[in-house]
PDB file of C-alpha atoms in Angstrom:
ATOM      1  CA  ALA A   8      21.779  -9.075  -2.806  1.00  0.00           C
ATOM      2  CA  ALA A   9      20.962  -5.387  -2.681  1.00  0.00           C
ATOM      3  CA  SER A  10      23.142  -2.365  -3.385  1.00  0.00           C
ATOM      4  CA  PHE A  11      22.818   1.343  -4.044  1.00  0.00           C
ATOM      5  CA  SER A  12      23.142   2.405  -7.681  1.00  0.00           C
ATOM      6  CA  GLU A  13      25.489   5.185  -6.518  1.00  0.00           C
ATOM      7  CA  LYS A  14      28.064   4.565  -3.789  1.00  0.00           C
ATOM      8  CA  SER A  15      27.791   8.031  -2.268  1.00  0.00           C
ATOM      9  CA  LEU A  16      25.558  11.061  -2.631  1.00  0.00           C
ATOM     10  CA  LEU A  17      25.875  14.629  -1.485  1.00  0.00           C
ATOM     11  CA  PHE A  18      22.815  16.662  -0.631  1.00  0.00           C
ATOM     12  CA  PRO A  19      23.890  20.314  -0.989  1.00  0.00           C
ATOM     13  CA  SER A  20      20.450  21.468   0.170  1.00  0.00           C
ATOM     14  CA  ALA A  21      17.415  20.060   1.947  1.00  0.00           C
ATOM     15  CA  SER A  22      15.877  19.196  -1.421  1.00  0.00           C
ATOM     16  CA  GLN A  23      14.528  15.727  -2.024  1.00  0.00           C
ATOM     17  CA  ARG A  24      16.607  13.371  -4.218  1.00  0.00           C
ATOM     18  CA  ARG A  25      15.920  10.073  -5.880  1.00  0.00           C
ATOM     19  CA  VAL A  26      17.937   7.076  -4.681  1.00  0.00           C
ATOM     20  CA  GLU A  27      17.951   3.750  -6.520  1.00  0.00           C
ATOM     21  CA  ILE A  28      18.590   0.359  -4.953  1.00  0.00           C
ATOM     22  CA  THR A  29      19.324  -2.603  -7.212  1.00  0.00           C
ATOM     23  CA  VAL A  30      18.211  -6.026  -5.993  1.00  0.00           C
ATOM     24  CA  ARG A  31      19.751  -9.111  -7.623  1.00  0.00           C
ATOM     25  CA  ALA A  32      18.254 -12.582  -7.094  1.00  0.00           C
ATOM     26  CA  ASN A  33      20.573 -15.321  -5.854  1.00  0.00           C
ATOM     27  CA  ARG A  34      17.909 -17.982  -6.468  1.00  0.00           C
ATOM     28  CA  ASP A  35      14.721 -18.502  -8.479  1.00  0.00           C
ATOM     29  CA  ASN A  36      11.463 -17.007  -7.179  1.00  0.00           C
ATOM     30  CA  SER A  37      13.091 -14.466  -4.862  1.00  0.00           C
ATOM     31  CA  GLY A  38      11.019 -11.808  -3.187  1.00  0.00           C
ATOM     32  CA  GLY A  39      10.718  -9.657  -0.144  1.00  0.00           C
ATOM     33  CA  GLU A  40      10.778  -6.074   0.997  1.00  0.00           C
ATOM     34  CA  ILE A  41      13.570  -3.518   0.947  1.00  0.00           C
ATOM     35  CA  ARG A  42      13.487  -0.877   3.704  1.00  0.00           C
ATOM     36  CA  PRO A  43      16.216   1.781   3.608  1.00  0.00           C
ATOM     37  CA  ALA A  44      17.133   3.224   6.990  1.00  0.00           C
ATOM     38  CA  ALA A  45      18.490   6.744   7.481  1.00  0.00           C
ATOM     39  CA  PRO A  46      19.772   8.830  10.386  1.00  0.00           C
ATOM     40  CA  ASP A  47      17.336  10.777  12.573  1.00  0.00           C
ATOM     41  CA  GLY A  48      15.884  13.776  10.779  1.00  0.00           C
ATOM     42  CA  TRP A  49      16.149  12.245   7.316  1.00  0.00           C
ATOM     43  CA  ARG A  50      12.997  11.115   5.480  1.00  0.00           C
ATOM     44  CA  ILE A  51      12.690   8.190   3.043  1.00  0.00           C
ATOM     45  CA  GLU A  52       9.549   7.607   0.980  1.00  0.00           C
ATOM     46  CA  PRO A  53       8.152   5.091   0.622  1.00  0.00           C
ATOM     47  CA  ALA A  54       9.367   3.464   3.825  1.00  0.00           C
ATOM     48  CA  GLY A  55       9.655   0.132   2.013  1.00  0.00           C
ATOM     49  CA  ARG A  56       9.071  -1.473  -1.372  1.00  0.00           C
ATOM     50  CA  ASP A  57       8.237  -5.071  -2.211  1.00  0.00           C
ATOM     51  CA  TYR A  58      10.072  -6.912  -4.965  1.00  0.00           C
ATOM     52  CA  SER A  59       9.673 -10.201  -6.785  1.00  0.00           C
ATOM     53  CA  ILE A  60      12.250 -11.722  -9.138  1.00  0.00           C
ATOM     54  CA  ALA A  61      11.527 -14.909 -11.089  1.00  0.00           C
ATOM     55  CA  ARG A  62      15.007 -16.162 -11.993  1.00  0.00           C
ATOM     56  CA  ALA A  63      18.384 -16.314 -10.256  1.00  0.00           C
ATOM     57  CA  GLY A  64      20.777 -13.709 -11.639  1.00  0.00           C
ATOM     58  CA  GLU A  65      18.028 -11.294 -12.696  1.00  0.00           C
ATOM     59  CA  GLN A  66      17.694  -7.924 -11.018  1.00  0.00           C
ATOM     60  CA  THR A  67      15.269  -5.090 -10.444  1.00  0.00           C
ATOM     61  CA  THR A  68      15.750  -1.468  -9.439  1.00  0.00           C
ATOM     62  CA  LEU A  69      13.668   0.120  -6.676  1.00  0.00           C
ATOM     63  CA  THR A  70      13.382   3.898  -6.369  1.00  0.00           C
ATOM     64  CA  PHE A  71      13.051   5.871  -3.129  1.00  0.00           C
ATOM     65  CA  SER A  72      12.854   9.599  -2.397  1.00  0.00           C
ATOM     66  CA  VAL A  73      15.300  10.801   0.255  1.00  0.00           C
ATOM     67  CA  THR A  74      14.988  14.179   1.969  1.00  0.00           C
ATOM     68  CA  PRO A  75      17.763  15.350   4.306  1.00  0.00           C
ATOM     69  CA  PRO A  76      17.086  17.571   7.313  1.00  0.00           C
ATOM     70  CA  ALA A  77      17.272  21.346   6.905  1.00  0.00           C
ATOM     71  CA  ALA A  78      20.286  21.548   9.251  1.00  0.00           C
ATOM     72  CA  VAL A  79      23.701  20.301   8.171  1.00  0.00           C
ATOM     73  CA  SER A  80      23.921  16.583   8.781  1.00  0.00           C
ATOM     74  CA  SER A  81      25.956  13.585   7.775  1.00  0.00           C
ATOM     75  CA  GLY A  82      25.293   9.898   8.022  1.00  0.00           C
ATOM     76  CA  ALA A  83      24.717   6.699   6.140  1.00  0.00           C
ATOM     77  CA  ILE A  84      21.616   5.215   4.586  1.00  0.00           C
ATOM     78  CA  THR A  85      21.566   1.449   5.001  1.00  0.00           C
ATOM     79  CA  ILE A  86      19.499  -1.298   3.375  1.00  0.00           C
ATOM     80  CA  ALA A  87      17.391  -3.618   5.516  1.00  0.00           C
ATOM     81  CA  GLY A  88      15.515  -6.657   4.336  1.00  0.00           C
ATOM     82  CA  ALA A  89      17.778  -7.567   1.448  1.00  0.00           C
TER      83      ALA A  89
END
């Protein structure tokens, strides 16, 4: 299971912000790739991050940099690959 560390974020400017996604293993030896998706004009770096978790119930936190467009915009960032 994957979730954002913060439920909502405001970007008052076009400055880059750090976004954390927590991945929790539902079974032993879990792994994969998390790829956040954002609306057009938004940039997420890196595009994806691999994770590996040895034991069910353990978790790891993945960090991404999110940059909004210069123009006013709204939208949702979603998690793919969880």
